[in-house]
Amino acid sequence: MAPLLAMSGIKKHFGGVPALRSASLEVAPGEVHALIGQNGAGKSTLIKILTGLYRRDEGDIQFAGQPSFLSSPGEAQSAGIATIYQELNLVPLRSVSENVVMGQEPRSFGFMINWPEAHKRTRDILSRFGIEIDVTAPLGSYSTAIQQLVAIARAVSMDAKLVIMDEPTSSLDSSEVEILFGVVRELKSSGVSVLYVSHFLDELFQICDRVTIMRDGQTVGCREIADTSKLDLIAAMLGRDADEIAAEGLTELAGGKKAYDEIVLDVDKVATGPRLTDFSMTLHRGEIVGLGGLLGSGRTEAARSIFGLDHTTTGSMHLNGKAFKPSEPSEAIRARIGFLTEDRKAEGIVPHMSVRENLTLALLPSLRKNGQIDLEREKKLVSEFIQKLGIKTSHMDQPIRELSGGNQQKVLLARWLATRPDILILDEPTRGVDVGAKREIQAIIRNFVDEGHAVILISSEFEELVEGANRIVVMHEGKAVSELTNPGITENALVKALAHHEDAAT
Amino acid sequence: MTSLTSEGPMRTDITTRLKHHGGLVALAIILLFNIVVTPNFLQAQTLAVNISQVATIAIVAMGMTLVIATGGIDLSVGAVMALSGALAPLIFLSDFGTAYPALGLIAALLFPLVAALVCGLFNGVIVAVLRVQPIIATLILFISGRGIAQVLTNGNLQTFSNPEFSYLGTGKILGFPFQGWLAIAIACLLFWLVNRTVFGRYLLAIGGNERAAKLAGGPVRSVKIGAYVICSVLSGLAGLIVVAINSASDAARNGNLMELDAIAAAVVGGALLQGGKAPIFGAILGAVIIQLVKYTLLANGVEDEVALIAKAAIILAAVYIQQARKE
Ligand SMILES: Nc1ncnc2c1ncn2[C@@H]1O[C@H](COP(=O)(O)OP(=O)(O)OP(=O)(O)O)[C@@H](O)[C@H]1O
Ligand SMILES: [Mg+2]
C-alpha cells in the first residue's frame, strides 16, 4: 500500500547548528506509528516541518500521494493533519469550549458564534475521553492532565487523516493513558493514521505498529514493533550495545545508603483549602519520600503548602526542629527548599530568557556582588551544570525556548540544584526526558540524597516511586491516608493502596 | 544573537530584516524625507529644538519601557508631569523660596520628584498588591493627577523667571542641551540596571513568565512597584524640564498626551507589550522617531489633529511588526 506520509532527506539548520541532518519517515494509512529518539534528536522539529511551522532547508515530503508544501499549521489542518504539539499551545485564560472549537466555531446567521452549540459539541468531544467538566470555565483552571486531554480531544475532533501526538501522555496518569489508547485504537480502526512520539517505550508496545528511531537529527531505523524489544529500541536510540545497557539496569533511583534518623521536615495535619485538608508526613535526612495518589488527590497542593505557595489554614510544619510557616517561595528558598514544578511551560521556563538566565533564576540573590550580578561566577556555574547534566544547547546564551523539551527540563532541575537545597520537592522530575537522560537525572537525585539531603518525589510513574522512595505517603482527596515502607513496596501494592481508598470513597 | 538562531515560522527576508531594524529604517526614511522636503532641516537650530524636545519623551519612554517590561502600562505619566511641573514654581515662588533662593531651588527640584515617587508607589501598590489591571490602576492618577495640579495652581498659568531652574531646560554643555545629556546619562544607568543587576533580571523574568519568576523566589511585588516608581520619578523629571523650557507652568498642558508618545516610543523601540523585554536604547530611538514625525508634520504645516492620526498609525505599524515577530 502506498504510504500516507513519506518524508525523506529532510535537513534543517537553526542559525548554522544542524537540528536535522537526514531525517526520513514513512507512515502507512491506518497505522499507529511511533517516533522515538533522545532529547534533542529532532522529533519535534521533524513534526514542525511537516506541519509548516518551520521551513525545511532540504528534503521531500509526500502526503496522501502528492508533494506537500504546507507553510502554516492552518494549512496542515485543512490538508488533514491534526497536531498536538509538545508544548501545548492552548489559551489558558479562555474557556475550555473556546479552546476546543477554536478555528471551527459553529455559527448562527453565518457570523455569530453559536455558544450553546459550541459548548454542547465540546461536551460531546470530551465525553469520548470520559471527561465531565464545566466547559465554560477557563482552561487554565484545570490540571495539566485535563489540559492535555483537551488538546488531544480537539485534535481528534478535526476529522484528520493523520493525527500527530508529540508526547501526549507526559502528564497523564495510567487511567487517562488507557482512555487515550482507546481513542487511538478507535482512530486506527476508522482508518486514521497516528504519529506518536513518546519516551515511554512500554506504551509503544501496546498501541503502535511500527517505530521510527532518530538519533542526532538522523533517522537510524524503522522496525515492526512486533520484531523488536524495549532494550533493542533503547540501544538504537542511544547508539549503544544492547547487552551493555541490560547490564546497567533501568532506574537509577534504587539503592543508596540508608536514611539517617534525623528528621528534617515534619508536617502535621496541614490544610490549605478544599484540595488539601489533612496532610501529614515526616522526612528524614538521606531519604526520598514519595507522594502517591491519583490526579486531584492533593499531591501538588501538598508540595505547594511546603513551599509557601498556598497558605496553611490549620496544622503546623517543623523544619529542622523549628516551626516553619513560609508565606512566600522566597522564604522557602532561603530555608533551603527547592520545588521543581510539574508544568514546565506555565511555571518553569521564562521563554525569552537564555539558558544561563533561566538556570540561575532561583539563585540570583546569592550572585549579587557590588550591587550587580557577578557574571563571571554565573557563567562558571552555568557551564558546570550544563556539563554535569549533559544539557544539549548550542551555547549558554541560547534562548531556552529553542531547547528540546527534555533539555528544558534539565535546565530547570539545574536551577534548583544550583541553589544547593537541603530539601528538593520534585513534581514529575523526569517528565519528557529520554531514557538515557532519565537515568542520569535519577542518578543525580540519588546522589543528592546520598549526600544527606532529602527529596519529596511526586511521580505518575509507579516504577520510579516504587524503586526510588524509602516510603510512599498515599494521598486521597486531600488527605494523607496511609504509608508504605520500602523494602517491600511493589507496583502492585501501590496500585492496591491507591485503589483501596478510591473504592472506600465510592 | 536571536536574529541568527531564532528561525521561527516562515517569513520573508524583508520582514525578518524589518522586525529587527525597523526602527532604524524608519528613522532613515524620516531623515531623508526631511532633508529633501522640510526647509532648513539641516540646521543647528533645528537640531537643538528637536533634541531639547525629544529628551522629555525619551526620559518618560524609558520609564515606560520598564513598566511595559513587567507586562504593565502606565497611563498616568502625563498627569504626573503636570503635577510635578506645577509644584516646582509653587515652591520657588513661595515666601520660603524667595527668602532662601538656594534652598528654594533645591526644594523645587526635590519635592516634585518625591511627589512623583509617591504617585509611582500608589500605581505600583494598586497593580502589584491589589492586583488591579495596570490600565485601570493608572487611570486613577491619569484622571486625578492633572486635576490636583490644576487645583494647586488654581488653574492659572504660572510664569516665572528663574535662570537657575530654567537651566534644566535651556542649559547647554558643549553646545548640546543639558536635558539631552541627562537623557543619555539616565539611559546608561537604566541599561546597567536592566542588564547587570538582580532587579533587572527579575524585571525581565516577571514580564516573561510571572509565575515562574515567583516560584523561583522572585520578589514580584517589589520589583513591579519599583518599575512604576522609576517610571513616575522620570515623568516627574520630564515635567520639570518642560516647565524649565517654557519658564512657565501650565498644569492643563504640561505632559498632555505624553502617555501616548511614551508608549509609542517604547513600542517602536522594541518593547513587547506582553512583557519580558526592556530595550532602553530602543526607547530613545523610538522617542527620536516620534519627535521627528511630530516635527515633520508641524514644519510642513500639517494640523495637530492629523499629527495625532499619524502617531496612531506609527503605533499600529509597530505593534503589527511586533506581532509578526512573536512565536
Ligand atoms: N527554534 C529553534 N531554534 C534553535 N534551535 C532549535 C529550535 N528548535 C529546536 N532546536 C534545536 O534542534 C534540536 C532538536 O530539537 P527537537 O525539539 O526537535 O528535539 P526532540 O527530539 O523533540 O527532543 P525532546 O524529546 O526533548 O522533545 C535541539 O538541539 C534543539 O535545541
Ligand atoms: Mg520534542
mmCIF file with all atom_site columns, N, CA, C and O in Angstrom, chain B residues 72-111:
data_model
loop_
_atom_site.group_PDB
_atom_site.id
_atom_site.type_symbol
_atom_site.label_atom_id
_atom_site.label_alt_id
_atom_site.label_comp_id
_atom_site.label_asym_id
_atom_site.label_entity_id
_atom_site.label_seq_id
_atom_site.pdbx_PDB_ins_code
_atom_site.Cartn_x
_atom_site.Cartn_y
_atom_site.Cartn_z
_atom_site.occupancy
_atom_site.B_iso_or_equiv
_atom_site.pdbx_formal_charge
_atom_site.auth_seq_id
_atom_site.auth_comp_id
_atom_site.auth_asym_id
_atom_site.auth_atom_id
_atom_site.pdbx_PDB_model_num
ATOM 1   N N  . GLY B 1 72  ? 3.053  45.517 32.197 1.00 0.00 ? 72  GLY B N  1
ATOM 2   C CA . GLY B 1 72  ? 2.102  46.552 32.608 1.00 0.00 ? 72  GLY B CA 1
ATOM 3   C C  . GLY B 1 72  ? 2.072  47.718 31.640 1.00 0.00 ? 72  GLY B C  1
ATOM 4   O O  . GLY B 1 72  ? 2.601  47.645 30.528 1.00 0.00 ? 72  GLY B O  1
ATOM 5   N N  . ILE B 1 73  ? 1.434  48.787 32.071 1.00 0.00 ? 73  ILE B N  1
ATOM 6   C CA . ILE B 1 73  ? 1.390  50.012 31.278 1.00 0.00 ? 73  ILE B CA 1
ATOM 7   C C  . ILE B 1 73  ? 1.111  51.142 32.264 1.00 0.00 ? 73  ILE B C  1
ATOM 8   O O  . ILE B 1 73  ? 0.499  50.905 33.300 1.00 0.00 ? 73  ILE B O  1
ATOM 9   N N  . ASP B 1 74  ? 1.609  52.340 31.960 1.00 0.00 ? 74  ASP B N  1
ATOM 10  C CA . ASP B 1 74  ? 1.365  53.442 32.881 1.00 0.00 ? 74  ASP B CA 1
ATOM 11  C C  . ASP B 1 74  ? 0.744  54.619 32.125 1.00 0.00 ? 74  ASP B C  1
ATOM 12  O O  . ASP B 1 74  ? 1.412  55.285 31.346 1.00 0.00 ? 74  ASP B O  1
ATOM 13  N N  . LEU B 1 75  ? -0.539 54.830 32.356 1.00 0.00 ? 75  LEU B N  1
ATOM 14  C CA . LEU B 1 75  ? -1.235 55.915 31.666 1.00 0.00 ? 75  LEU B CA 1
ATOM 15  C C  . LEU B 1 75  ? -1.062 57.246 32.379 1.00 0.00 ? 75  LEU B C  1
ATOM 16  O O  . LEU B 1 75  ? -1.469 58.277 31.863 1.00 0.00 ? 75  LEU B O  1
ATOM 17  N N  . SER B 1 76  ? -0.486 57.220 33.584 1.00 0.00 ? 76  SER B N  1
ATOM 18  C CA . SER B 1 76  ? -0.500 58.432 34.394 1.00 0.00 ? 76  SER B CA 1
ATOM 19  C C  . SER B 1 76  ? 0.716  59.320 34.186 1.00 0.00 ? 76  SER B C  1
ATOM 20  O O  . SER B 1 76  ? 0.861  60.342 34.851 1.00 0.00 ? 76  SER B O  1
ATOM 21  N N  . VAL B 1 77  ? 1.598  58.961 33.245 1.00 0.00 ? 77  VAL B N  1
ATOM 22  C CA . VAL B 1 77  ? 2.853  59.716 33.135 1.00 0.00 ? 77  VAL B CA 1
ATOM 23  C C  . VAL B 1 77  ? 2.624  61.201 32.839 1.00 0.00 ? 77  VAL B C  1
ATOM 24  O O  . VAL B 1 77  ? 3.283  62.069 33.421 1.00 0.00 ? 77  VAL B O  1
ATOM 25  N N  . GLY B 1 78  ? 1.687  61.511 31.960 1.00 0.00 ? 78  GLY B N  1
ATOM 26  C CA . GLY B 1 78  ? 1.433  62.913 31.617 1.00 0.00 ? 78  GLY B CA 1
ATOM 27  C C  . GLY B 1 78  ? 0.907  63.678 32.812 1.00 0.00 ? 78  GLY B C  1
ATOM 28  O O  . GLY B 1 78  ? 1.310  64.823 33.082 1.00 0.00 ? 78  GLY B O  1
ATOM 29  N N  . ALA B 1 79  ? 0.021  63.046 33.558 1.00 0.00 ? 79  ALA B N  1
ATOM 30  C CA . ALA B 1 79  ? -0.556 63.701 34.729 1.00 0.00 ? 79  ALA B CA 1
ATOM 31  C C  . ALA B 1 79  ? 0.518  63.944 35.786 1.00 0.00 ? 79  ALA B C  1
ATOM 32  O O  . ALA B 1 79  ? 0.549  64.996 36.436 1.00 0.00 ? 79  ALA B O  1
ATOM 33  N N  . VAL B 1 80  ? 1.418  62.975 35.923 1.00 0.00 ? 80  VAL B N  1
ATOM 34  C CA . VAL B 1 80  ? 2.496  63.146 36.896 1.00 0.00 ? 80  VAL B CA 1
ATOM 35  C C  . VAL B 1 80  ? 3.411  64.286 36.471 1.00 0.00 ? 80  VAL B C  1
ATOM 36  O O  . VAL B 1 80  ? 3.870  65.076 37.308 1.00 0.00 ? 80  VAL B O  1
ATOM 37  N N  . MET B 1 81  ? 3.639  64.422 35.178 1.00 0.00 ? 81  MET B N  1
ATOM 38  C CA . MET B 1 81  ? 4.435  65.562 34.683 1.00 0.00 ? 81  MET B CA 1
ATOM 39  C C  . MET B 1 81  ? 3.774  66.877 35.079 1.00 0.00 ? 81  MET B C  1
ATOM 40  O O  . MET B 1 81  ? 4.432  67.796 35.575 1.00 0.00 ? 81  MET B O  1
ATOM 41  N N  . ALA B 1 82  ? 2.467  66.944 34.868 1.00 0.00 ? 82  ALA B N  1
ATOM 42  C CA . ALA B 1 82  ? 1.749  68.179 35.192 1.00 0.00 ? 82  ALA B CA 1
ATOM 43  C C  . ALA B 1 82  ? 1.872  68.483 36.678 1.00 0.00 ? 82  ALA B C  1
ATOM 44  O O  . ALA B 1 82  ? 2.112  69.615 37.091 1.00 0.00 ? 82  ALA B O  1
ATOM 45  N N  . LEU B 1 83  ? 1.720  67.437 37.482 1.00 0.00 ? 83  LEU B N  1
ATOM 46  C CA . LEU B 1 83  ? 1.754  67.616 38.926 1.00 0.00 ? 83  LEU B CA 1
ATOM 47  C C  . LEU B 1 83  ? 3.123  68.123 39.374 1.00 0.00 ? 83  LEU B C  1
ATOM 48  O O  . LEU B 1 83  ? 3.224  69.114 40.100 1.00 0.00 ? 83  LEU B O  1
ATOM 49  N N  . SER B 1 84  ? 4.164  67.436 38.941 1.00 0.00 ? 84  SER B N  1
ATOM 50  C CA . SER B 1 84  ? 5.487  67.850 39.410 1.00 0.00 ? 84  SER B CA 1
ATOM 51  C C  . SER B 1 84  ? 5.841  69.210 38.824 1.00 0.00 ? 84  SER B C  1
ATOM 52  O O  . SER B 1 84  ? 6.437  70.060 39.484 1.00 0.00 ? 84  SER B O  1
ATOM 53  N N  . GLY B 1 85  ? 5.429  69.441 37.589 1.00 0.00 ? 85  GLY B N  1
ATOM 54  C CA . GLY B 1 85  ? 5.687  70.737 36.965 1.00 0.00 ? 85  GLY B CA 1
ATOM 55  C C  . GLY B 1 85  ? 4.974  71.868 37.681 1.00 0.00 ? 85  GLY B C  1
ATOM 56  O O  . GLY B 1 85  ? 5.488  72.988 37.775 1.00 0.00 ? 85  GLY B O  1
ATOM 57  N N  . ALA B 1 86  ? 3.794  71.594 38.211 1.00 0.00 ? 86  ALA B N  1
ATOM 58  C CA . ALA B 1 86  ? 3.044  72.637 38.916 1.00 0.00 ? 86  ALA B CA 1
ATOM 59  C C  . ALA B 1 86  ? 3.671  72.928 40.275 1.00 0.00 ? 86  ALA B C  1
ATOM 60  O O  . ALA B 1 86  ? 3.678  74.070 40.744 1.00 0.00 ? 86  ALA B O  1
ATOM 61  N N  . LEU B 1 87  ? 4.220  71.876 40.888 1.00 0.00 ? 87  LEU B N  1
ATOM 62  C CA . LEU B 1 87  ? 4.764  72.037 42.236 1.00 0.00 ? 87  LEU B CA 1
ATOM 63  C C  . LEU B 1 87  ? 6.010  72.928 42.260 1.00 0.00 ? 87  LEU B C  1
ATOM 64  O O  . LEU B 1 87  ? 6.178  73.757 43.151 1.00 0.00 ? 87  LEU B O  1
ATOM 65  N N  . ALA B 1 88  ? 6.889  72.737 41.256 1.00 0.00 ? 88  ALA B N  1
ATOM 66  C CA . ALA B 1 88  ? 8.184  73.415 41.305 1.00 0.00 ? 88  ALA B CA 1
ATOM 67  C C  . ALA B 1 88  ? 8.051  74.940 41.439 1.00 0.00 ? 88  ALA B C  1
ATOM 68  O O  . ALA B 1 88  ? 8.594  75.514 42.392 1.00 0.00 ? 88  ALA B O  1
ATOM 69  N N  . PRO B 1 89  ? 7.336  75.629 40.526 1.00 0.00 ? 89  PRO B N  1
ATOM 70  C CA . PRO B 1 89  ? 7.219  77.090 40.675 1.00 0.00 ? 89  PRO B CA 1
ATOM 71  C C  . PRO B 1 89  ? 6.519  77.470 41.973 1.00 0.00 ? 89  PRO B C  1
ATOM 72  O O  . PRO B 1 89  ? 6.900  78.465 42.613 1.00 0.00 ? 89  PRO B O  1
ATOM 73  N N  . LEU B 1 90  ? 5.541  76.671 42.375 1.00 0.00 ? 90  LEU B N  1
ATOM 74  C CA . LEU B 1 90  ? 4.871  76.967 43.639 1.00 0.00 ? 90  LEU B CA 1
ATOM 75  C C  . LEU B 1 90  ? 5.889  77.066 44.756 1.00 0.00 ? 90  LEU B C  1
ATOM 76  O O  . LEU B 1 90  ? 5.791  77.905 45.647 1.00 0.00 ? 90  LEU B O  1
ATOM 77  N N  . ILE B 1 91  ? 6.884  76.195 44.701 1.00 0.00 ? 91  ILE B N  1
ATOM 78  C CA . ILE B 1 91  ? 7.875  76.172 45.778 1.00 0.00 ? 91  ILE B CA 1
ATOM 79  C C  . ILE B 1 91  ? 8.847  77.340 45.676 1.00 0.00 ? 91  ILE B C  1
ATOM 80  O O  . ILE B 1 91  ? 9.038  78.091 46.620 1.00 0.00 ? 91  ILE B O  1
ATOM 81  N N  . PHE B 1 92  ? 9.450  77.554 44.478 1.00 0.00 ? 92  PHE B N  1
ATOM 82  C CA . PHE B 1 92  ? 10.452 78.623 44.475 1.00 0.00 ? 92  PHE B CA 1
ATOM 83  C C  . PHE B 1 92  ? 9.837  80.023 44.408 1.00 0.00 ? 92  PHE B C  1
ATOM 84  O O  . PHE B 1 92  ? 10.503 80.999 44.618 1.00 0.00 ? 92  PHE B O  1
ATOM 85  N N  . LEU B 1 93  ? 8.544  80.086 44.101 1.00 0.00 ? 93  LEU B N  1
ATOM 86  C CA . LEU B 1 93  ? 7.889  81.394 44.146 1.00 0.00 ? 93  LEU B CA 1
ATOM 87  C C  . LEU B 1 93  ? 7.270  81.692 45.518 1.00 0.00 ? 93  LEU B C  1
ATOM 88  O O  . LEU B 1 93  ? 6.784  82.776 45.768 1.00 0.00 ? 93  LEU B O  1
ATOM 89  N N  . SER B 1 94  ? 7.290  80.670 46.387 1.00 0.00 ? 94  SER B N  1
ATOM 90  C CA . SER B 1 94  ? 6.689  80.866 47.709 1.00 0.00 ? 94  SER B CA 1
ATOM 91  C C  . SER B 1 94  ? 7.541  81.823 48.549 1.00 0.00 ? 94  SER B C  1
ATOM 92  O O  . SER B 1 94  ? 8.665  82.160 48.159 1.00 0.00 ? 94  SER B O  1
ATOM 93  N N  . ASP B 1 95  ? 7.010  82.236 49.698 1.00 0.00 ? 95  ASP B N  1
ATOM 94  C CA . ASP B 1 95  ? 7.757  83.125 50.580 1.00 0.00 ? 95  ASP B CA 1
ATOM 95  C C  . ASP B 1 95  ? 9.088  82.499 50.968 1.00 0.00 ? 95  ASP B C  1
ATOM 96  O O  . ASP B 1 95  ? 10.139 83.133 50.949 1.00 0.00 ? 95  ASP B O  1
ATOM 97  N N  . PHE B 1 96  ? 9.010  81.210 51.278 1.00 0.00 ? 96  PHE B N  1
ATOM 98  C CA . PHE B 1 96  ? 10.224 80.490 51.659 1.00 0.00 ? 96  PHE B CA 1
ATOM 99  C C  . PHE B 1 96  ? 11.228 80.488 50.522 1.00 0.00 ? 96  PHE B C  1
ATOM 100 O O  . PHE B 1 96  ? 12.403 80.801 50.696 1.00 0.00 ? 96  PHE B O  1
ATOM 101 N N  . GLY B 1 97  ? 10.737 80.200 49.346 1.00 0.00 ? 97  GLY B N  1
ATOM 102 C CA . GLY B 1 97  ? 11.597 80.117 48.169 1.00 0.00 ? 97  GLY B CA 1
ATOM 103 C C  . GLY B 1 97  ? 12.260 81.441 47.838 1.00 0.00 ? 97  GLY B C  1
ATOM 104 O O  . GLY B 1 97  ? 13.420 81.482 47.408 1.00 0.00 ? 97  GLY B O  1
ATOM 105 N N  . THR B 1 98  ? 11.540 82.523 48.002 1.00 0.00 ? 98  THR B N  1
ATOM 106 C CA . THR B 1 98  ? 12.147 83.815 47.686 1.00 0.00 ? 98  THR B CA 1
ATOM 107 C C  . THR B 1 98  ? 13.093 84.262 48.787 1.00 0.00 ? 98  THR B C  1
ATOM 108 O O  . THR B 1 98  ? 14.084 84.943 48.530 1.00 0.00 ? 98  THR B O  1
ATOM 109 N N  . ALA B 1 99  ? 12.799 83.857 50.038 1.00 0.00 ? 99  ALA B N  1
ATOM 110 C CA . ALA B 1 99  ? 13.667 84.219 51.156 1.00 0.00 ? 99  ALA B CA 1
ATOM 111 C C  . ALA B 1 99  ? 14.990 83.471 51.073 1.00 0.00 ? 99  ALA B C  1
ATOM 112 O O  . ALA B 1 99  ? 16.050 84.032 51.326 1.00 0.00 ? 99  ALA B O  1
ATOM 113 N N  . TYR B 1 100 ? 14.922 82.187 50.744 1.00 0.00 ? 100 TYR B N  1
ATOM 114 C CA . TYR B 1 100 ? 16.153 81.390 50.639 1.00 0.00 ? 100 TYR B CA 1
ATOM 115 C C  . TYR B 1 100 ? 16.239 80.811 49.237 1.00 0.00 ? 100 TYR B C  1
ATOM 116 O O  . TYR B 1 100 ? 15.873 79.649 49.032 1.00 0.00 ? 100 TYR B O  1
ATOM 117 N N  . PRO B 1 101 ? 16.698 81.563 48.250 1.00 0.00 ? 101 PRO B N  1
ATOM 118 C CA . PRO B 1 101 ? 16.646 81.098 46.857 1.00 0.00 ? 101 PRO B CA 1
ATOM 119 C C  . PRO B 1 101 ? 17.350 79.747 46.644 1.00 0.00 ? 101 PRO B C  1
ATOM 120 O O  . PRO B 1 101 ? 16.838 78.897 45.921 1.00 0.00 ? 101 PRO B O  1
ATOM 121 N N  . ALA B 1 102 ? 18.496 79.559 47.292 1.00 0.00 ? 102 ALA B N  1
ATOM 122 C CA . ALA B 1 102 ? 19.234 78.313 47.053 1.00 0.00 ? 102 ALA B CA 1
ATOM 123 C C  . ALA B 1 102 ? 18.454 77.122 47.578 1.00 0.00 ? 102 ALA B C  1
ATOM 124 O O  . ALA B 1 102 ? 18.224 76.133 46.866 1.00 0.00 ? 102 ALA B O  1
ATOM 125 N N  . LEU B 1 103 ? 18.046 77.243 48.829 1.00 0.00 ? 103 LEU B N  1
ATOM 126 C CA . LEU B 1 103 ? 17.254 76.154 49.416 1.00 0.00 ? 103 LEU B CA 1
ATOM 127 C C  . LEU B 1 103 ? 15.968 75.943 48.628 1.00 0.00 ? 103 LEU B C  1
ATOM 128 O O  . LEU B 1 103 ? 15.544 74.823 48.382 1.00 0.00 ? 103 LEU B O  1
ATOM 129 N N  . GLY B 1 104 ? 15.361 77.075 48.241 1.00 0.00 ? 104 GLY B N  1
ATOM 130 C CA . GLY B 1 104 ? 14.114 77.006 47.484 1.00 0.00 ? 104 GLY B CA 1
ATOM 131 C C  . GLY B 1 104 ? 14.310 76.245 46.186 1.00 0.00 ? 104 GLY B C  1
ATOM 132 O O  . GLY B 1 104 ? 13.484 75.420 45.801 1.00 0.00 ? 104 GLY B O  1
ATOM 133 N N  . LEU B 1 105 ? 15.456 76.481 45.524 1.00 0.00 ? 105 LEU B N  1
ATOM 134 C CA . LEU B 1 105 ? 15.732 75.805 44.265 1.00 0.00 ? 105 LEU B CA 1
ATOM 135 C C  . LEU B 1 105 ? 15.862 74.296 44.489 1.00 0.00 ? 105 LEU B C  1
ATOM 136 O O  . LEU B 1 105 ? 15.271 73.478 43.765 1.00 0.00 ? 105 LEU B O  1
ATOM 137 N N  . ILE B 1 106 ? 16.610 73.954 45.526 1.00 0.00 ? 106 ILE B N  1
ATOM 138 C CA . ILE B 1 106 ? 16.790 72.524 45.808 1.00 0.00 ? 106 ILE B CA 1
ATOM 139 C C  . ILE B 1 106 ? 15.450 71.874 46.116 1.00 0.00 ? 106 ILE B C  1
ATOM 140 O O  . ILE B 1 106 ? 15.113 70.802 45.584 1.00 0.00 ? 106 ILE B O  1
ATOM 141 N N  . ALA B 1 107 ? 14.666 72.556 46.947 1.00 0.00 ? 107 ALA B N  1
ATOM 142 C CA . ALA B 1 107 ? 13.359 72.007 47.293 1.00 0.00 ? 107 ALA B CA 1
ATOM 143 C C  . ALA B 1 107 ? 12.484 71.909 46.052 1.00 0.00 ? 107 ALA B C  1
ATOM 144 O O  . ALA B 1 107 ? 11.734 70.941 45.870 1.00 0.00 ? 107 ALA B O  1
ATOM 145 N N  . ALA B 1 108 ? 12.608 72.887 45.153 1.00 0.00 ? 108 ALA B N  1
ATOM 146 C CA . ALA B 1 108 ? 11.778 72.899 43.951 1.00 0.00 ? 108 ALA B CA 1
ATOM 147 C C  . ALA B 1 108 ? 12.160 71.768 43.006 1.00 0.00 ? 108 ALA B C  1
ATOM 148 O O  . ALA B 1 108 ? 11.370 71.349 42.168 1.00 0.00 ? 108 ALA B O  1
ATOM 149 N N  . LEU B 1 109 ? 13.389 71.292 43.129 1.00 0.00 ? 109 LEU B N  1
ATOM 150 C CA . LEU B 1 109 ? 13.794 70.153 42.306 1.00 0.00 ? 109 LEU B CA 1
ATOM 151 C C  . LEU B 1 109 ? 13.436 68.840 42.987 1.00 0.00 ? 109 LEU B C  1
ATOM 152 O O  . LEU B 1 109 ? 12.995 67.889 42.349 1.00 0.00 ? 109 LEU B O  1
ATOM 153 N N  . LEU B 1 110 ? 13.648 68.805 44.293 1.00 0.00 ? 110 LEU B N  1
ATOM 154 C CA . LEU B 1 110 ? 13.475 67.539 45.014 1.00 0.00 ? 110 LEU B CA 1
ATOM 155 C C  . LEU B 1 110 ? 12.015 67.210 45.299 1.00 0.00 ? 110 LEU B C  1
ATOM 156 O O  . LEU B 1 110 ? 11.562 66.097 45.070 1.00 0.00 ? 110 LEU B O  1
ATOM 157 N N  . PHE B 1 111 ? 11.310 68.205 45.806 1.00 0.00 ? 111 PHE B N  1
ATOM 158 C CA . PHE B 1 111 ? 9.960  67.907 46.288 1.00 0.00 ? 111 PHE B CA 1
ATOM 159 C C  . PHE B 1 111 ? 9.045  67.356 45.182 1.00 0.00 ? 111 PHE B C  1
ATOM 160 O O  . PHE B 1 111 ? 8.354  66.362 45.396 1.00 0.00 ? 111 PHE B O  1
#
